[in-house]
mmCIF file of C-alpha atoms and ligand atoms in Angstrom:
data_model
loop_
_atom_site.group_PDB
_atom_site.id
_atom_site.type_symbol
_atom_site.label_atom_id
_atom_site.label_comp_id
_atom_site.label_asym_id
_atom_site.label_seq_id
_atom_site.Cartn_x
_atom_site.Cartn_y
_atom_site.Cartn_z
ATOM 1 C CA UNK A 1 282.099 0.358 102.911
ATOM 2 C CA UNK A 2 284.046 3.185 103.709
ATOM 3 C CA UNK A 3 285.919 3.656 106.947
ATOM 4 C CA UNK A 4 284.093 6.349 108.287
ATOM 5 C CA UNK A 5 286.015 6.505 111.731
ATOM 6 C CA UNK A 6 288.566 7.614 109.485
ATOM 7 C CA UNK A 7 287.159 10.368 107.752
ATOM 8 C CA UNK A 8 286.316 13.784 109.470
ATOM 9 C CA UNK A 9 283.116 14.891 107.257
ATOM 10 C CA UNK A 10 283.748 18.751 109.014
ATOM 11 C CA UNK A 11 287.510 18.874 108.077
ATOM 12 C CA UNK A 12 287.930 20.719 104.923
ATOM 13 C CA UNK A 13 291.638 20.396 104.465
ATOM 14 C CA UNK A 14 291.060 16.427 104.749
ATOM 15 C CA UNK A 15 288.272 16.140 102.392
ATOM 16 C CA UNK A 16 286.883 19.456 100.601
ATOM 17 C CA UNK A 17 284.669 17.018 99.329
ATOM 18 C CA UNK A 18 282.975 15.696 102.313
ATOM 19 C CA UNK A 19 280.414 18.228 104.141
ATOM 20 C CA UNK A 20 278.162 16.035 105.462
ATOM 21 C CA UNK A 21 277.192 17.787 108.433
ATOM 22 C CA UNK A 22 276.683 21.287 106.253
ATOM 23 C CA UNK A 23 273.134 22.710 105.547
ATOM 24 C CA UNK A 24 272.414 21.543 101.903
ATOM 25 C CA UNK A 25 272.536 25.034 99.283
ATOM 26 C CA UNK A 26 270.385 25.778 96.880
ATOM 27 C CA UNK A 27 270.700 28.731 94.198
ATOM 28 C CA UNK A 28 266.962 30.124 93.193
ATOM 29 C CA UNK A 29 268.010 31.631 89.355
ATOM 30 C CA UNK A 30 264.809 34.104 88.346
ATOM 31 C CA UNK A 31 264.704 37.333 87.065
ATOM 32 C CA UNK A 32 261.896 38.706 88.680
ATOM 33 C CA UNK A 33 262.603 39.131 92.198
ATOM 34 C CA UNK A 34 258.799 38.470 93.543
ATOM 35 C CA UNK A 35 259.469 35.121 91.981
ATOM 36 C CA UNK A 36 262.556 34.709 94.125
ATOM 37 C CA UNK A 37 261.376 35.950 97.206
ATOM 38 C CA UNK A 38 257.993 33.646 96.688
ATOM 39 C CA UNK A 39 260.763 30.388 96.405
ATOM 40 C CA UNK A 40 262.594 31.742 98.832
ATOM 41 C CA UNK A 41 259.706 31.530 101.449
ATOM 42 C CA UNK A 42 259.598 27.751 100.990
ATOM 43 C CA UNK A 43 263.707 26.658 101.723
ATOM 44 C CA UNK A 44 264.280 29.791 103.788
ATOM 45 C CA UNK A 45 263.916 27.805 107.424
ATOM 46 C CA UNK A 46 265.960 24.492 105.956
ATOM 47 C CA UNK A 47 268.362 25.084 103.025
ATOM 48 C CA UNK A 48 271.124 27.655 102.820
ATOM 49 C CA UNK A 49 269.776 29.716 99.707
ATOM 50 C CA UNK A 50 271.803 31.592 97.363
ATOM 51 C CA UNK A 51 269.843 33.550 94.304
ATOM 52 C CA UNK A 52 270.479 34.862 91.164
ATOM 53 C CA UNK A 53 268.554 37.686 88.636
ATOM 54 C CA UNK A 54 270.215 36.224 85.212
ATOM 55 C CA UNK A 55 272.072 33.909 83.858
ATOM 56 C CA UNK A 56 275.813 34.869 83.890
ATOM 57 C CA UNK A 57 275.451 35.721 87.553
ATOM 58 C CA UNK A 58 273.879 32.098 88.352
ATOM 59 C CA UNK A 59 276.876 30.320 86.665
ATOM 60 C CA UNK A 60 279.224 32.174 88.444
ATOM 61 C CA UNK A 61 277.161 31.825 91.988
ATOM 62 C CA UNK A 62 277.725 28.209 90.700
ATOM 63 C CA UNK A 63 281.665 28.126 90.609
ATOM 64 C CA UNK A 64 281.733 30.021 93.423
ATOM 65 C CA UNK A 65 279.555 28.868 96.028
ATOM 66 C CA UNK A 66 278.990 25.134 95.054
ATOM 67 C CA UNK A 67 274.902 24.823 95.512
ATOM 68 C CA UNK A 68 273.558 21.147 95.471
ATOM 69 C CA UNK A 69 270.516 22.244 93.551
ATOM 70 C CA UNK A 70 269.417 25.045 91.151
ATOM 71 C CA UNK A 71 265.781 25.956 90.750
ATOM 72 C CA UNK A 72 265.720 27.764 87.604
ATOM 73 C CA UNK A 73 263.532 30.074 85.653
ATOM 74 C CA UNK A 74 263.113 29.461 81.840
ATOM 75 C CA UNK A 75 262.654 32.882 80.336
ATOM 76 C CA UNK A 76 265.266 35.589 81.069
ATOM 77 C CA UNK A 77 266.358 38.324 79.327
ATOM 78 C CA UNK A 78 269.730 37.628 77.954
ATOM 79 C CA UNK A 79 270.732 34.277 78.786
ATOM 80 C CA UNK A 80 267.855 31.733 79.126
ATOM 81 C CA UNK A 81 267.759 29.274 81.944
ATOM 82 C CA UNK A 82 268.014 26.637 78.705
ATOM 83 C CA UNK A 83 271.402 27.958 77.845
ATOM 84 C CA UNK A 84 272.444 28.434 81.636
ATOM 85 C CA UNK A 85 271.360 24.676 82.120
ATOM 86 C CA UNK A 86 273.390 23.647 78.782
ATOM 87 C CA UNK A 87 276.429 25.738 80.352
ATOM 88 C CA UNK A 88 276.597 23.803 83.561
ATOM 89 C CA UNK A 89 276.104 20.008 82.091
ATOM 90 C CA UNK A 90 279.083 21.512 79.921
ATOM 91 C CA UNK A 91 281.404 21.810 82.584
ATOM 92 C CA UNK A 92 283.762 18.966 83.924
ATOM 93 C CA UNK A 93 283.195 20.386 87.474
ATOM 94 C CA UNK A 94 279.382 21.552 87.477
ATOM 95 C CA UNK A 95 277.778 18.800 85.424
ATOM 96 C CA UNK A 96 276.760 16.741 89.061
ATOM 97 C CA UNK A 97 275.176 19.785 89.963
ATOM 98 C CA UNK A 98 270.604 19.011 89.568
ATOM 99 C CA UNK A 99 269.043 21.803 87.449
ATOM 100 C CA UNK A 100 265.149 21.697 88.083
ATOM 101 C CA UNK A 101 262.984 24.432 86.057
ATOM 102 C CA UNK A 102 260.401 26.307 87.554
ATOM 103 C CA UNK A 103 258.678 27.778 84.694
ATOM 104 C CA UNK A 104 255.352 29.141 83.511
ATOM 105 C CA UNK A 105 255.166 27.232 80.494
ATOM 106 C CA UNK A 106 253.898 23.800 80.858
ATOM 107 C CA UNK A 107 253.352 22.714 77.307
ATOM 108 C CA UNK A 108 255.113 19.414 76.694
ATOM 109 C CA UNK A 109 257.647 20.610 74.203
ATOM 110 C CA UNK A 110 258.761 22.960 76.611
ATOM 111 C CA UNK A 111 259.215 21.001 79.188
ATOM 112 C CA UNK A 112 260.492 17.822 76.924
ATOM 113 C CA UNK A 113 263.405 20.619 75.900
ATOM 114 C CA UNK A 114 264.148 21.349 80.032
ATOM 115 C CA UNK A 115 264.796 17.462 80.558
ATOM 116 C CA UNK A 116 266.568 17.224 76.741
ATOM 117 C CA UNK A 117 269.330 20.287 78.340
ATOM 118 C CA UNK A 118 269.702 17.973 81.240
ATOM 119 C CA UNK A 119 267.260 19.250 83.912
ATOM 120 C CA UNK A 120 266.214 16.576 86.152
ATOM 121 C CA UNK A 121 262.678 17.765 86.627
ATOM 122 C CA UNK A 122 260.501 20.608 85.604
ATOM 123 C CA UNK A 123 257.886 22.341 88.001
ATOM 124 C CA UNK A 124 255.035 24.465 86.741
ATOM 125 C CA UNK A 125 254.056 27.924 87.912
ATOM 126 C CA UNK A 126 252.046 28.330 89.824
ATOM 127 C CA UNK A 127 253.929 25.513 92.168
ATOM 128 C CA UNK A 128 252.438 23.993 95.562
ATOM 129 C CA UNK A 129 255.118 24.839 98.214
ATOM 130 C CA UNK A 130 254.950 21.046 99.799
ATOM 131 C CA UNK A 131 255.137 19.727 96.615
ATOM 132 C CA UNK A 132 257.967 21.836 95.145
ATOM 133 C CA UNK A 133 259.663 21.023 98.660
ATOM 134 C CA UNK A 134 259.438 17.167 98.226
ATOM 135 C CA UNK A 135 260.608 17.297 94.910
ATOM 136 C CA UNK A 136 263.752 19.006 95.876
ATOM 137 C CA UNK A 137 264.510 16.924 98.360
ATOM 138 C CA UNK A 138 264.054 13.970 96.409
ATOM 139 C CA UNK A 139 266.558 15.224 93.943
ATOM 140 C CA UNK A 140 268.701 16.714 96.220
ATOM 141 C CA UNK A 141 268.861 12.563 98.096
ATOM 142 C CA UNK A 142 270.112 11.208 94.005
ATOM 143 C CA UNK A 143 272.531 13.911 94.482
ATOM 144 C CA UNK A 144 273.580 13.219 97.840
ATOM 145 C CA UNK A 145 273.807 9.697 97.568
ATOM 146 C CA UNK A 146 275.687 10.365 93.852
ATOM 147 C CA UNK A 147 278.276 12.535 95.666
ATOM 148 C CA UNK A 148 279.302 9.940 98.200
ATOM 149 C CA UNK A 149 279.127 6.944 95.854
ATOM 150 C CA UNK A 150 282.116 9.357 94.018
ATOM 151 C CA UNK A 151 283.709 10.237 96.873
ATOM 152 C CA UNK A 152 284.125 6.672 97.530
ATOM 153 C CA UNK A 153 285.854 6.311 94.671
ATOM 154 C CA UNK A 154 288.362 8.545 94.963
ATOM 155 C CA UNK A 155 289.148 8.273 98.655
ATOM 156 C CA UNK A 156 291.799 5.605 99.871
ATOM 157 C CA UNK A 157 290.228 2.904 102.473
ATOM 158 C CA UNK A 158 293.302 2.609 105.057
ATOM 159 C CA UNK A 159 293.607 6.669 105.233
ATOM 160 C CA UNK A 160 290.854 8.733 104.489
ATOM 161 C CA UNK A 161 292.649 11.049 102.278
ATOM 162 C CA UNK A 162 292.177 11.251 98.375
ATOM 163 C CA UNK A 163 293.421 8.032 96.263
ATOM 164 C CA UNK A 164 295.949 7.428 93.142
ATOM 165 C CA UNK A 165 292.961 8.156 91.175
ATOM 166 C CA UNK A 166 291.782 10.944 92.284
ATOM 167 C CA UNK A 167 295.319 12.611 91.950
ATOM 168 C CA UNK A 168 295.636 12.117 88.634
ATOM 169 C CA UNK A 169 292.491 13.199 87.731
ATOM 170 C CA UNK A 170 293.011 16.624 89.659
ATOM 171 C CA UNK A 171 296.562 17.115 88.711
ATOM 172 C CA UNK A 172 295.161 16.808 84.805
ATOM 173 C CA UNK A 173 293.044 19.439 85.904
ATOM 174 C CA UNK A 174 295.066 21.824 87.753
ATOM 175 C CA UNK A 175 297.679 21.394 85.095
ATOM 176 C CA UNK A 176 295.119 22.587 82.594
ATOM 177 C CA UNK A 177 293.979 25.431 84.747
ATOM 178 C CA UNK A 178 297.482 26.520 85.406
ATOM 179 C CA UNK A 179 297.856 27.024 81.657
ATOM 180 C CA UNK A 180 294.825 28.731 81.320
ATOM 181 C CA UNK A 181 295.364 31.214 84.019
ATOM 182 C CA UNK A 182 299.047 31.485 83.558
ATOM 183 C CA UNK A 183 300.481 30.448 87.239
ATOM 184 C CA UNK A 184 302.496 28.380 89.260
ATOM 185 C CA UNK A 185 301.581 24.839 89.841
ATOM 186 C CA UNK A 186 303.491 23.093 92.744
ATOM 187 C CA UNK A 187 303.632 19.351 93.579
ATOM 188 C CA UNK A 188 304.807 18.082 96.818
ATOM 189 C CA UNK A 189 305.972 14.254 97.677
ATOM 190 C CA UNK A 190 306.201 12.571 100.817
ATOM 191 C CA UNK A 191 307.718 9.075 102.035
ATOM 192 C CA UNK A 192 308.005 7.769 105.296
ATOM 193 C CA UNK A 193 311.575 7.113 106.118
ATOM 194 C CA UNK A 194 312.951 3.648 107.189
ATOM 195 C CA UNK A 195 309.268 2.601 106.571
ATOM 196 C CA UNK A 196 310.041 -1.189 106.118
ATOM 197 C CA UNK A 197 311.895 -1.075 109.373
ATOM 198 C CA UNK A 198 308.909 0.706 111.403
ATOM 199 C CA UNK A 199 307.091 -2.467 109.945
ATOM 200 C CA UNK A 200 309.776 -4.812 111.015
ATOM 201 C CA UNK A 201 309.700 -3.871 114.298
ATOM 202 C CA UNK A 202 306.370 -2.653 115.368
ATOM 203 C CA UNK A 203 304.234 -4.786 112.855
ATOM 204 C CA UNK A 204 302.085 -4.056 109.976
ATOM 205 C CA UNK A 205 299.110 -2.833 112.282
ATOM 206 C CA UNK A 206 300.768 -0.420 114.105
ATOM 207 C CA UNK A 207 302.567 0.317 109.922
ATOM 208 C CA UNK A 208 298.519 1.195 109.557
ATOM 209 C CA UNK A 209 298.217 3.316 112.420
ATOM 210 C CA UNK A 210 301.087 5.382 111.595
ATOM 211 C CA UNK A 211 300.557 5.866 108.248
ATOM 212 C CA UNK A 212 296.672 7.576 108.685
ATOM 213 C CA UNK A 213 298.543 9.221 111.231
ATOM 214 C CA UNK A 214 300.382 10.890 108.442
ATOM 215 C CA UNK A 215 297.756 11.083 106.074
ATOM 216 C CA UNK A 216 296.023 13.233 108.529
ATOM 217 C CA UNK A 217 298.646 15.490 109.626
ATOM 218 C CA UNK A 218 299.462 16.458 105.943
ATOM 219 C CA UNK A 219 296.281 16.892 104.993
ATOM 220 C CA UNK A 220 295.990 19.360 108.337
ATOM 221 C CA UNK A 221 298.790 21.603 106.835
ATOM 222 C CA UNK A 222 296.757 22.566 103.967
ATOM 223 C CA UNK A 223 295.470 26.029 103.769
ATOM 224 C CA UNK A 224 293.913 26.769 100.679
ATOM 225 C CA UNK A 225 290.442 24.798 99.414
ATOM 226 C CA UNK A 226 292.702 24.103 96.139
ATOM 227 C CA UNK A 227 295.152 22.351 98.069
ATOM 228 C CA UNK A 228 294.371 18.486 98.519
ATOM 229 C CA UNK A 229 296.952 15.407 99.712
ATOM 230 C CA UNK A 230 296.465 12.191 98.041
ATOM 231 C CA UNK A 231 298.152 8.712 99.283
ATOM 232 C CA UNK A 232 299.701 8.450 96.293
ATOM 233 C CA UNK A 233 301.693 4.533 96.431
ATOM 234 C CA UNK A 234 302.118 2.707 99.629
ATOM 235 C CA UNK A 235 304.181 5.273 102.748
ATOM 236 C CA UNK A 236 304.304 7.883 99.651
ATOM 237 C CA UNK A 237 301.486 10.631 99.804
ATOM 238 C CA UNK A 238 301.457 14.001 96.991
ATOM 239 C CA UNK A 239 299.902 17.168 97.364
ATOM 240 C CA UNK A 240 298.625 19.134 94.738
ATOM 241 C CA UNK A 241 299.472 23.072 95.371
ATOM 242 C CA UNK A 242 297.860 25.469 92.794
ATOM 243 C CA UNK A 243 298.720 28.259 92.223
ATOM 244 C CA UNK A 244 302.031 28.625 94.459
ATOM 245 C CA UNK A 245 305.866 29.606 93.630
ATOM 246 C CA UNK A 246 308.395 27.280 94.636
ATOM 247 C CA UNK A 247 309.118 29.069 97.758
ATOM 248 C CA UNK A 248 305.815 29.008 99.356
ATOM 249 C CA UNK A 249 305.975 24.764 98.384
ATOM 250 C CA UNK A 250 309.209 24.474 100.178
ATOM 251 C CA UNK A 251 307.519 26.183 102.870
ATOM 252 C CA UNK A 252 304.810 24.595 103.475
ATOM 253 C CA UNK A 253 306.863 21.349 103.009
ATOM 254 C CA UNK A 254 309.422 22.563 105.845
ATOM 255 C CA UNK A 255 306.024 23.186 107.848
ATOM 256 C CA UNK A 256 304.993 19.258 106.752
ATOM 257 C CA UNK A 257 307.967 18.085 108.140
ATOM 258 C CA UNK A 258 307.821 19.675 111.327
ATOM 259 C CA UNK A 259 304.244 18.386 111.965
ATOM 260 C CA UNK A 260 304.941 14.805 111.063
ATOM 261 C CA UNK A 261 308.034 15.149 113.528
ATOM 262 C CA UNK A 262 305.610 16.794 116.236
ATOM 263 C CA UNK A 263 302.803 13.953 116.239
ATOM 264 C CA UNK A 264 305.813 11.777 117.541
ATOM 265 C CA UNK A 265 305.562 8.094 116.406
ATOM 266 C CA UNK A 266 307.879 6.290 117.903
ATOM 267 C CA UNK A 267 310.671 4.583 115.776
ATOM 268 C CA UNK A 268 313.688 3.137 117.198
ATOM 269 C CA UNK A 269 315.076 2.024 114.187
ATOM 270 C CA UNK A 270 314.850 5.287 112.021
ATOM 271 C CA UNK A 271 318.391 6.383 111.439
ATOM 272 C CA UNK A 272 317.242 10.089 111.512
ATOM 273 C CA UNK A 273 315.824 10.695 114.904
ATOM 274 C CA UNK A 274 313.996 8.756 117.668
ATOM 275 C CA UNK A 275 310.414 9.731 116.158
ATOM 276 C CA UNK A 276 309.240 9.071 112.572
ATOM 277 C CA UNK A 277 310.136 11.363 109.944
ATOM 278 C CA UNK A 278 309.258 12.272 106.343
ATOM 279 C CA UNK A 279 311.498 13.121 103.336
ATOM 280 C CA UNK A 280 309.974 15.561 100.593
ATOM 281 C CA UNK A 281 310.538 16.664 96.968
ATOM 282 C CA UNK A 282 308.578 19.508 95.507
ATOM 283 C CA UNK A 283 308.785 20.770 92.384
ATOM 284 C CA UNK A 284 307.179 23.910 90.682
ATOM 285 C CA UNK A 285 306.919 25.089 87.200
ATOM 286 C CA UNK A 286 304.541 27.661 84.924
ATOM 287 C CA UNK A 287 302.627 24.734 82.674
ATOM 288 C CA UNK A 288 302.420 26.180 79.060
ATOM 289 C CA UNK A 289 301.916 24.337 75.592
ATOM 290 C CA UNK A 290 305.277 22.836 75.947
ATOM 291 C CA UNK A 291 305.218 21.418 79.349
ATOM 292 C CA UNK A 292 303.528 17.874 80.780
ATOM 293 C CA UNK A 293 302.121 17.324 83.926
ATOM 294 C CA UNK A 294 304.571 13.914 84.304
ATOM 295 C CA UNK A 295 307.718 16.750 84.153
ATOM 296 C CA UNK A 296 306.381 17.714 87.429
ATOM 297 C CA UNK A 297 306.385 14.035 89.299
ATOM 298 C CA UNK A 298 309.380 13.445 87.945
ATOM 299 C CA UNK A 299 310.755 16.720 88.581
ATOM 300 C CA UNK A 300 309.305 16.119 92.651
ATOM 301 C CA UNK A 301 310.555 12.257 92.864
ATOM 302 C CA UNK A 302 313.907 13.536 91.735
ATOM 303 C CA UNK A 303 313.931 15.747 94.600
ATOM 304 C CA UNK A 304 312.387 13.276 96.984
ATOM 305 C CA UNK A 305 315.340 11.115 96.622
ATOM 306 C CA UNK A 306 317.622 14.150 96.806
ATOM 307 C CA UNK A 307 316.388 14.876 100.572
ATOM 308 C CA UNK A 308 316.619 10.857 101.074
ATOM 309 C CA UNK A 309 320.125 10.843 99.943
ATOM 310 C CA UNK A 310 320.984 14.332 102.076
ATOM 311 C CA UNK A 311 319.982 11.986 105.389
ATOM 312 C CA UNK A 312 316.157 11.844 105.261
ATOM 313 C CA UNK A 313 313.676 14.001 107.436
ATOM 314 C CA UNK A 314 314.180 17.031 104.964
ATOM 315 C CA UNK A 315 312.775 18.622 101.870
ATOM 316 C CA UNK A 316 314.181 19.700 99.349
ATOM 317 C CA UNK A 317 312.997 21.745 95.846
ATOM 318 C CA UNK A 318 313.270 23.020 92.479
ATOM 319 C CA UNK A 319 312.032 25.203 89.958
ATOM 320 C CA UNK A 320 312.130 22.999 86.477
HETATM 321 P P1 LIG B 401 313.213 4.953 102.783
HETATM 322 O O1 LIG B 401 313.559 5.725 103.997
HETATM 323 O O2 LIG B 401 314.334 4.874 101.804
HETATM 324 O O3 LIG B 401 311.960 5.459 102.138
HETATM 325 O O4 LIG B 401 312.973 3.449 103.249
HETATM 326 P P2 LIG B 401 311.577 2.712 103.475
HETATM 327 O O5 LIG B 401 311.801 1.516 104.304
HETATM 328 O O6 LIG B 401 310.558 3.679 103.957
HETATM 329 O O7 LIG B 401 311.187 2.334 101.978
HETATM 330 P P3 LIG B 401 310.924 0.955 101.291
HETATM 331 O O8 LIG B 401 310.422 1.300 99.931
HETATM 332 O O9 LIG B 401 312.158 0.068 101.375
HETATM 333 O O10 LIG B 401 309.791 0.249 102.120
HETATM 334 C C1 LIG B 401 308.493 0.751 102.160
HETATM 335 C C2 LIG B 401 307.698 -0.138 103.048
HETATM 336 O O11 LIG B 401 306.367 0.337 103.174
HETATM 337 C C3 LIG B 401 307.592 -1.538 102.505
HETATM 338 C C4 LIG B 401 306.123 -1.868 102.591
HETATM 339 O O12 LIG B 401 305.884 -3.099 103.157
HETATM 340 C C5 LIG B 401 305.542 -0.771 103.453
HETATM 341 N N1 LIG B 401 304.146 -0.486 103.144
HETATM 342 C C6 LIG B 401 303.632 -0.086 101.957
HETATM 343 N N2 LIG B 401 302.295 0.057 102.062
HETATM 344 C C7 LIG B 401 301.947 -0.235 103.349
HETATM 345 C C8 LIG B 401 300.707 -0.267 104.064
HETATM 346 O O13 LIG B 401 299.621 0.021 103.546
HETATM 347 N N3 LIG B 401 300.762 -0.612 105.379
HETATM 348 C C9 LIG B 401 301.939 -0.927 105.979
HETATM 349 N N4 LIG B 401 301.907 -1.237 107.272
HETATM 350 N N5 LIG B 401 303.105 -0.915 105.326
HETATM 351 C C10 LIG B 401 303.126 -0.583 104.034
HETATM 352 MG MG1 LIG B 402 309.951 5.208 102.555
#
């Protein structure tokens, strides 16, 4: 199981992914606002509800706000809730997300074509309100339980920030998104200087100690949602910056540095000051057909070792 003392479920900047303690959001897609209001009624008191009158404006109610569940009419003018279902399993980042219909047609074709899109259920109109609220929060518990069994996945046991995996995955991602969208994509590395030696003379447990100590502190820095630190080998962590130039990485890397000096771990034997310090390399280019995401971790190792070779407990940067 996952370390949950670790792991701050209301800390963003730690884990976007982890809102535990939130109110669960729903997204009622209809376009006749009785219907809405009539839904509405039933989550009102325990759900944080979001709604939408067609189609385009539930997808992007989707990107933006993150529901865990979409109760969603069938026949709209425009786009159909078939199509707007079909959208969302389409996409990398919504396809998690439950659709359930809420429709006036019950024949069995249409609702064998609701399940075929990728709905997980279909509910009839007229609905029974306890009935329609027991479904959805039988779904919403798959989801729930869905979410943290991925979480798990990605997160790293011994810190509570994101994993190797995870970091690739996103940086494929951003990369992509960076291309599409035409901006800067920044990636930051961090190593613990004289690491072995903190080990050698304070022992491997109190190695642990410090280490989530550092996972946490980076992650604090963070200020955008985008943003997300990743332990990405053994005293080396990465952040993935989106959308920023190379000044605002160097930065927020100076501002890294200062923190990791500030939460003042001891260590005699570090060479650069009496507390534990970090070196960084970040590196920051404009992804376009020619480009890889692996320019940019080499790019930001290369510059890691700069800042090691410069005396440690700095960062340094560059533009590739
Ligand atoms: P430098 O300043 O050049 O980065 O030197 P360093 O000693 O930090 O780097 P080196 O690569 O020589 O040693 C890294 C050490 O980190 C060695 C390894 O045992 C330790 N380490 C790696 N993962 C863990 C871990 O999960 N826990 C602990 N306690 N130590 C770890
Ligand atoms: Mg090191």
């Amino acid at each position: 199981m996952m370390q949950s003392k670790y792991l701050d479920p209301q800390d963003r900047a730690l884990n976007p992914m982890l809102q535990l303690g939130r109110k669960l959001r729903l997204l009622i897609v209809d376009d006749q606002p009785v219907n809405i209001q009539a839904l509405y009624q039933v989550f009102a008191a325990d759900y944080q509800v979001f709604m939408a009158t067609s189609g385009p404006q539930a997808l992007a109610i989707c990107r933006d706000k993150h529901p865990d569940l979409v109760l969603l009419d069938v026949q709209m003018p425009g786009m159909d809730g078939y199509e707007v279902c079909r959208q969302i399993k389409a996409d990398a980042e919504l396809q998690d997300l439950p659709v359930v219909f809420v429709t006036a047609h019950s024949e069995p074709q249409a609702e064998t074509f609701g399940l075929e899109v990728g709905a997980v259920d279909f509910i009839s109109k007229p609905f029974n309100p306890a009935v329609v609220r027991a479904r959805v929060k039988t779904h919403l518990t798959i989801k729930l339980q869905g979410d943290l069994l991925r979480q798990m996945v990605f997160i790293d046991g011994l810190t509570g920030v994101y994993n190797r995996r995870f970091f690739d995955e996103r940086l494929a991602l951003e990369f992509q998104r960076a291309k599409r969208s035409g901006t800067m994509l920044s990636l930051m590395v961090a190593d613990v200087d004289y690491f072995k030696r903190f080990n050698d003379r304070y022992g491997h447990l109190a190695g642990d100690e410090a280490l989530r100590t550092v996972a946490t502190t980076l992650a604090k820095q963070l200020k955008r949602p985008g943003d997300m630190v990743s332990r990405y080998g053994g005293e080396e962590f990465a952040c993935i910056l989106p959308d920023t130039d190379a000044a605002g990485a160097l930065s927020l890397a100076g501002e890294m540095n200062a923190a990791i000096r500030a939460a003042h771990i001891i260590h005699a034997e570090s060479d650069v000051c009496d507390v534990m310090t970090v070196s960084l390399g970040v590196a920051s280019f404009r992804p376009d057909a020619t480009r890889l995401a692996e320019e940019l971790i080499v790019a930001a190792d290369q510059q890691l070792y700069l800042a090691k070779s410069q005396g440690r407990g700095r960062a340094c940067g560059a533009v590739i």
